Amino acid sequence: MGMEAWRCCLLVGMLLLMAVSGGEAQLSPSFYQLTCPNVESIVRQAVVKKLSQTFVTVPATLRLFFHDCFVEGCDASVMVASRSGDAEKDAPDNLSLAGDGFDTVIKAKQDVEARCPGVVSCADILAIAARDVVVLSGGPDFAVELGRRDGLISQAERVAGRLPGPDFDLNRLSDLFRMNNLTTHDMIALAGAHTVGFSHCSRFAGRLYSSAVDPSLNPAYARLLMRACPRDVDPTIAVNMDPFTPTVFDNLYYRNLLNGEGLFSSDQVLFTNLLSKPAVKRFAANQTSFFGAFATAMVRLGRVGVKTGSQGEIRNDCTAFN
């Protein structure tokens, strides 16, 4: 049997196996080895190009991946646009998602479609891009499991209560992550993505302008935030979550928590709560430990609510169902 004939038979066999197993098919880093072997390099090139235009690509793509996975699972349902404004992305909790994240996935999908039409899901492209922005900003590399299908549901009304808020305490954070088969340790590690994050002032203004300044805030940091976000600040103004190395994926987020410089109360509670404090101190002291935990947690996050086989589709356009 010739090499081409052998490859053809193997591909047919794989497709038959997927058809039989349906939703039981397992994710694998080599899922597209025969059908689109260069998919990761194609996506990487698109991400590099987008990143050269704006660093916002990094936090925007990471946050998009997280928001997608926690609502309906990692199925690119957050990408869908609706003329009536009732898709997942239109929910109040998603209105602050930066457009650069969406644009990164859309551009990467277009490039992939030009080489491998109808083969790679938007959900997988988002997962690859999320890994790539971490690596390109100095964070850990890791293998991305692939084989997701794009979801068939995207509704704004299904978002409420599924995403963490900036004022969540440790119990609420842990419960929410546990609902998604993620541990408290995973949650603490994934919070480290805030090292390249930013936030609009309204998300933390309550820590500054209630009856008193939140006592868990470092006073000097609180004054810095007040200068950046006065009471009547423009609602479009945003501040970096790590004020020292905001464009580098490092462990400074955790070192900031040790100094009372967590932007959200849901950040600072990771250090003030005795249950999570040891992990924060370990990550603050050892970046390698943080990187390993973050990579593991990202792979686990990428398995949340995955659709395979007939449970979903391969969208032609990430913003619309086929």
Short mmCIF file of C-alpha atoms in Angstrom, two decimals:
data_model
loop_
_atom_site.label_atom_id
_atom_site.label_comp_id
_atom_site.label_asym_id
_atom_site.label_seq_id
_atom_site.Cartn_x
_atom_site.Cartn_y
_atom_site.Cartn_z
CA MET A 1 0.00 0.00 0.00
CA GLY A 2 1.38 3.41 -0.97
CA MET A 3 1.95 6.13 1.61
CA GLU A 4 -0.93 8.30 0.34
CA ALA A 5 -3.33 5.35 0.35
CA TRP A 6 -2.22 4.45 3.87
CA ARG A 7 -2.78 8.01 5.09
CA CYS A 8 -6.22 8.04 3.47
CA CYS A 9 -7.24 4.78 5.13
CA LEU A 10 -5.97 5.96 8.50
CA LEU A 11 -7.90 9.22 8.19
CA VAL A 12 -11.11 7.37 7.26
CA GLY A 13 -10.61 5.09 10.24
CA MET A 14 -10.22 8.05 12.57
CA LEU A 15 -13.35 9.71 11.21
CA LEU A 16 -15.33 6.50 11.67
CA LEU A 17 -14.09 6.20 15.23
CA MET A 18 -15.20 9.77 15.93
CA ALA A 19 -18.61 9.09 14.41
CA VAL A 20 -19.09 6.01 16.58
CA SER A 21 -17.84 7.54 19.81
CA GLY A 22 -19.61 10.90 19.29
CA GLY A 23 -19.46 12.91 22.50
CA GLU A 24 -17.15 10.32 24.07
CA ALA A 25 -14.25 11.32 21.81
CA GLN A 26 -11.26 12.53 23.80
CA LEU A 27 -9.36 15.76 23.33
CA SER A 28 -5.80 15.36 22.11
CA PRO A 29 -2.96 17.75 21.20
CA SER A 30 -2.56 15.76 17.94
CA PHE A 31 -6.25 15.89 16.96
CA TYR A 32 -5.53 17.78 13.70
CA GLN A 33 -2.31 15.95 12.87
CA LEU A 34 -3.73 14.58 9.62
CA THR A 35 -6.45 17.10 8.81
CA CYS A 36 -4.68 20.42 9.56
CA PRO A 37 -1.16 19.68 10.82
CA ASN A 38 -0.03 23.33 10.80
CA VAL A 39 -3.01 24.75 12.66
CA GLU A 40 -0.99 25.81 15.71
CA SER A 41 1.63 27.65 13.68
CA ILE A 42 -1.10 29.36 11.64
CA VAL A 43 -2.82 30.57 14.81
CA ARG A 44 0.50 31.59 16.36
CA GLN A 45 1.32 33.77 13.34
CA ALA A 46 -2.07 35.46 13.57
CA VAL A 47 -1.61 36.10 17.29
CA VAL A 48 1.89 37.51 16.77
CA LYS A 49 0.55 39.89 14.14
CA LYS A 50 -2.30 41.04 16.36
CA LEU A 51 0.02 41.43 19.35
CA SER A 52 2.31 43.65 17.28
CA GLN A 53 -0.65 46.01 16.93
CA THR A 54 -1.69 46.12 20.59
CA PHE A 55 -0.69 44.44 23.86
CA VAL A 56 -4.38 44.37 24.82
CA THR A 57 -4.42 41.21 22.69
CA VAL A 58 -2.93 39.32 25.64
CA PRO A 59 -5.39 40.05 28.46
CA ALA A 60 -8.33 40.28 26.05
CA THR A 61 -7.76 36.81 24.59
CA LEU A 62 -7.09 35.20 27.97
CA ARG A 63 -10.23 36.69 29.49
CA LEU A 64 -12.29 35.71 26.46
CA PHE A 65 -11.20 32.09 26.88
CA PHE A 66 -12.07 32.07 30.57
CA HIS A 67 -15.48 33.67 30.07
CA ASP A 68 -16.23 31.28 27.22
CA CYS A 69 -15.37 28.15 29.22
CA PHE A 70 -17.36 29.12 32.32
CA VAL A 71 -20.59 29.66 30.34
CA GLU A 72 -21.74 26.64 28.28
CA GLY A 73 -18.18 25.23 28.36
CA CYS A 74 -15.22 25.86 26.05
CA ASP A 75 -17.28 26.00 22.87
CA ALA A 76 -16.80 29.52 21.45
CA SER A 77 -20.40 30.40 22.36
CA VAL A 78 -19.12 33.79 23.55
CA MET A 79 -18.02 34.56 19.98
CA VAL A 80 -21.53 34.50 18.51
CA ALA A 81 -23.06 37.85 17.56
CA SER A 82 -26.80 38.50 17.58
CA ARG A 83 -28.66 41.24 15.73
CA SER A 84 -31.16 41.36 18.58
CA GLY A 85 -28.44 41.76 21.20
CA ASP A 86 -29.31 38.66 23.19
CA ALA A 87 -26.25 36.46 22.61
CA GLU A 88 -23.84 35.41 25.35
CA LYS A 89 -21.46 38.28 24.58
CA ASP A 90 -24.31 40.76 25.18
CA ALA A 91 -24.78 39.78 28.84
CA PRO A 92 -23.82 42.53 31.33
CA ASP A 93 -20.91 40.45 32.65
CA ASN A 94 -19.46 40.17 29.14
CA LEU A 95 -19.88 43.74 27.89
CA SER A 96 -16.41 44.62 29.20
CA LEU A 97 -14.71 41.93 27.10
CA ALA A 98 -12.23 43.80 24.91
CA GLY A 99 -12.82 43.64 21.17
CA ASP A 100 -9.18 42.74 20.54
CA GLY A 101 -9.78 39.27 21.94
CA PHE A 102 -12.63 38.63 19.52
CA ASP A 103 -10.60 40.07 16.66
CA THR A 104 -7.66 37.78 17.44
CA VAL A 105 -9.83 34.67 17.10
CA ILE A 106 -11.68 35.93 14.03
CA LYS A 107 -8.44 36.74 12.19
CA ALA A 108 -6.86 33.42 13.17
CA LYS A 109 -9.96 31.54 12.02
CA GLN A 110 -9.83 33.26 8.64
CA ASP A 111 -6.20 32.22 8.21
CA VAL A 112 -6.93 28.64 9.26
CA GLU A 113 -9.93 28.42 6.92
CA ALA A 114 -7.73 29.51 4.01
CA ARG A 115 -5.51 26.48 4.62
CA CYS A 116 -7.90 23.92 6.18
CA PRO A 117 -11.50 24.83 5.30
CA GLY A 118 -14.23 23.41 7.52
CA VAL A 119 -11.86 21.47 9.77
CA VAL A 120 -10.84 23.46 12.88
CA SER A 121 -13.36 24.77 15.40
CA CYS A 122 -13.40 28.32 16.71
CA ALA A 123 -13.32 26.80 20.22
CA ASP A 124 -9.97 25.16 19.47
CA ILE A 125 -8.60 28.31 17.86
CA LEU A 126 -9.51 30.30 20.98
CA ALA A 127 -7.81 27.68 23.18
CA ILE A 128 -4.63 27.81 21.09
CA ALA A 129 -4.64 31.61 21.02
CA ALA A 130 -5.06 31.78 24.81
CA ARG A 131 -1.96 29.62 25.25
CA ASP A 132 -0.06 31.67 22.68
CA VAL A 133 -0.66 35.03 24.34
CA VAL A 134 0.65 33.60 27.60
CA VAL A 135 3.84 32.35 25.94
CA LEU A 136 4.38 35.52 23.91
CA SER A 137 4.19 37.68 27.05
CA GLY A 138 6.75 35.60 28.93
CA GLY A 139 4.58 32.91 30.51
CA PRO A 140 4.76 29.10 30.41
CA ASP A 141 4.32 26.98 27.30
CA PHE A 142 2.08 23.91 27.36
CA ALA A 143 0.38 21.50 24.99
CA VAL A 144 -3.20 22.47 24.11
CA GLU A 145 -5.69 19.61 23.92
CA LEU A 146 -7.78 19.85 20.75
CA GLY A 147 -10.92 18.35 19.27
CA ARG A 148 -13.65 20.65 20.60
CA ARG A 149 -16.76 21.43 18.59
CA ASP A 150 -18.38 24.85 18.51
CA GLY A 151 -21.51 25.17 20.62
CA LEU A 152 -25.05 25.57 19.33
CA ILE A 153 -26.34 27.81 22.13
CA SER A 154 -25.40 31.41 22.91
CA GLN A 155 -27.85 33.28 25.13
CA ALA A 156 -27.27 36.31 27.32
CA GLU A 157 -29.76 35.09 29.91
CA ARG A 158 -27.63 32.03 30.65
CA VAL A 159 -24.57 34.01 31.83
CA ALA A 160 -25.67 35.43 35.19
CA GLY A 161 -24.17 33.63 38.16
CA ARG A 162 -21.61 31.70 36.13
CA LEU A 163 -18.69 34.15 36.30
CA PRO A 164 -16.76 35.34 39.36
CA GLY A 165 -17.24 38.88 40.58
CA PRO A 166 -14.56 41.29 41.81
CA ASP A 167 -16.02 41.15 45.33
CA PHE A 168 -16.27 37.35 45.70
CA ASP A 169 -14.85 35.81 48.88
CA LEU A 170 -12.85 32.58 48.83
CA ASN A 171 -15.86 30.34 49.41
CA ARG A 172 -17.81 31.80 46.49
CA LEU A 173 -14.77 31.60 44.24
CA SER A 174 -14.04 28.00 45.22
CA ASP A 175 -17.68 26.95 44.81
CA LEU A 176 -17.88 28.46 41.33
CA PHE A 177 -14.69 26.78 40.19
CA ARG A 178 -15.74 23.49 41.76
CA MET A 179 -18.90 23.60 39.64
CA ASN A 180 -16.56 23.51 36.65
CA ASN A 181 -14.44 20.61 37.96
CA LEU A 182 -11.64 22.97 38.98
CA THR A 183 -10.00 23.00 42.39
CA THR A 184 -9.25 25.93 44.67
CA HIS A 185 -5.59 25.46 43.74
CA ASP A 186 -6.54 25.76 40.05
CA MET A 187 -8.44 28.94 40.86
CA ILE A 188 -5.49 30.51 42.69
CA ALA A 189 -3.18 29.65 39.78
CA LEU A 190 -5.58 30.96 37.12
CA ALA A 191 -5.98 34.21 39.08
CA GLY A 192 -2.34 34.81 38.19
CA ALA A 193 -3.51 35.77 34.70
CA HIS A 194 -4.32 39.11 36.31
CA THR A 195 -0.60 39.82 36.09
CA VAL A 196 -1.31 41.05 32.54
CA GLY A 197 -4.88 42.19 33.17
CA PHE A 198 -6.57 45.55 33.39
CA SER A 199 -9.86 46.75 34.82
CA HIS A 200 -12.23 49.68 34.50
CA CYS A 201 -12.46 51.79 37.63
CA SER A 202 -16.09 50.90 38.32
CA ARG A 203 -15.10 47.30 39.08
CA PHE A 204 -13.22 48.25 42.24
CA ALA A 205 -14.48 51.76 43.12
CA GLY A 206 -16.36 50.36 46.09
CA ARG A 207 -13.05 49.55 47.78
CA LEU A 208 -12.09 53.23 47.59
CA TYR A 209 -15.26 55.25 48.00
CA SER A 210 -17.52 53.44 50.45
CA SER A 211 -17.73 54.70 54.03
CA ALA A 212 -14.02 53.94 54.38
CA VAL A 213 -11.19 52.65 52.21
CA ASP A 214 -10.99 48.85 52.25
CA PRO A 215 -8.55 48.13 55.12
CA SER A 216 -6.97 45.26 53.18
CA LEU A 217 -5.68 47.79 50.62
CA ASN A 218 -2.15 49.06 51.02
CA PRO A 219 -2.71 52.80 51.83
CA ALA A 220 -0.13 53.98 49.27
CA TYR A 221 -1.70 51.74 46.63
CA ALA A 222 -5.16 53.06 47.53
CA ARG A 223 -3.95 56.63 47.00
CA LEU A 224 -2.47 55.65 43.65
CA LEU A 225 -5.80 54.15 42.60
CA MET A 226 -7.69 57.24 43.73
CA ARG A 227 -5.50 59.43 41.54
CA ALA A 228 -6.11 57.15 38.56
CA CYS A 229 -9.81 56.72 39.32
CA PRO A 230 -11.38 59.79 40.96
CA ARG A 231 -15.05 59.64 41.85
CA ASP A 232 -16.20 61.22 38.58
CA VAL A 233 -13.77 59.31 36.36
CA ASP A 234 -14.52 58.63 32.70
CA PRO A 235 -16.11 55.13 32.63
CA THR A 236 -13.76 54.10 29.81
CA ILE A 237 -10.64 54.62 31.94
CA ALA A 238 -8.88 51.39 32.95
CA VAL A 239 -5.90 50.60 35.15
CA ASN A 240 -3.40 47.76 35.10
CA MET A 241 -3.98 44.99 37.63
CA ASP A 242 -0.22 44.69 38.08
CA PRO A 243 1.11 48.28 38.24
CA PHE A 244 4.77 47.23 38.02
CA THR A 245 5.18 44.77 35.09
CA PRO A 246 1.79 44.96 33.35
CA THR A 247 3.04 43.62 30.00
CA VAL A 248 5.00 40.67 31.37
CA PHE A 249 3.43 37.36 32.38
CA ASP A 250 5.24 36.76 35.67
CA ASN A 251 4.55 36.03 39.34
CA LEU A 252 4.50 39.67 40.45
CA TYR A 253 0.71 39.47 40.88
CA TYR A 254 1.25 37.25 43.93
CA ARG A 255 4.07 39.38 45.31
CA ASN A 256 1.71 42.34 45.03
CA LEU A 257 -0.89 40.48 47.12
CA LEU A 258 1.68 40.07 49.89
CA ASN A 259 1.93 43.88 49.94
CA GLY A 260 -1.83 44.56 49.93
CA GLU A 261 -1.78 45.53 46.27
CA GLY A 262 -4.51 43.29 44.87
CA LEU A 263 -6.84 45.36 42.72
CA PHE A 264 -10.06 43.45 43.44
CA SER A 265 -11.11 42.26 46.87
CA SER A 266 -11.40 38.84 45.18
CA ASP A 267 -7.67 39.13 44.45
CA GLN A 268 -6.60 40.25 47.90
CA VAL A 269 -8.70 37.62 49.66
CA LEU A 270 -6.41 34.96 48.21
CA PHE A 271 -3.73 36.24 50.58
CA THR A 272 -5.87 37.28 53.55
CA ASN A 273 -7.68 33.92 53.73
CA LEU A 274 -5.61 31.36 55.62
CA LEU A 275 -6.70 28.52 53.31
CA SER A 276 -5.32 30.09 50.14
CA LYS A 277 -2.46 32.09 51.69
CA PRO A 278 0.16 29.29 51.50
CA ALA A 279 -0.30 28.88 47.73
CA VAL A 280 -0.03 32.65 47.21
CA LYS A 281 3.19 32.78 49.23
CA ARG A 282 4.59 29.80 47.30
CA PHE A 283 3.80 31.34 43.91
CA ALA A 284 5.19 34.71 45.06
CA ALA A 285 8.47 33.08 46.07
CA ASN A 286 8.81 30.69 43.14
CA GLN A 287 7.78 31.69 39.62
CA THR A 288 8.52 28.18 38.31
CA SER A 289 5.99 26.76 40.76
CA PHE A 290 3.38 29.27 39.57
CA PHE A 291 4.08 28.59 35.90
CA GLY A 292 3.67 24.84 36.40
CA ALA A 293 0.41 25.25 38.30
CA PHE A 294 -0.92 27.76 35.77
CA ALA A 295 -0.16 25.50 32.79
CA THR A 296 -1.87 22.56 34.50
CA ALA A 297 -4.91 24.67 35.40
CA MET A 298 -5.22 26.02 31.84
CA VAL A 299 -5.34 22.47 30.45
CA ARG A 300 -8.00 21.56 33.03
CA LEU A 301 -9.94 24.73 32.22
CA GLY A 302 -9.86 23.80 28.54
CA ARG A 303 -11.78 20.58 29.31
CA VAL A 304 -14.77 22.35 30.86
CA GLY A 305 -18.07 21.56 29.15
CA VAL A 306 -16.41 20.46 25.91
CA LYS A 307 -18.61 19.43 23.00
CA THR A 308 -17.35 16.71 20.67
CA GLY A 309 -18.77 14.80 17.72
CA SER A 310 -22.46 15.49 17.08
CA GLN A 311 -22.76 17.73 20.17
CA GLY A 312 -21.57 20.74 18.18
CA GLU A 313 -20.36 21.97 14.82
CA ILE A 314 -17.36 23.46 13.05
CA ARG A 315 -18.47 27.04 12.41
CA ASN A 316 -17.55 28.64 9.12
CA ASP A 317 -17.69 32.04 10.81
CA CYS A 318 -16.92 32.24 14.52
CA THR A 319 -19.56 34.93 15.02
CA ALA A 320 -22.48 32.97 13.54
CA PHE A 321 -23.98 29.50 13.72
CA ASN A 322 -23.82 27.60 10.45
#
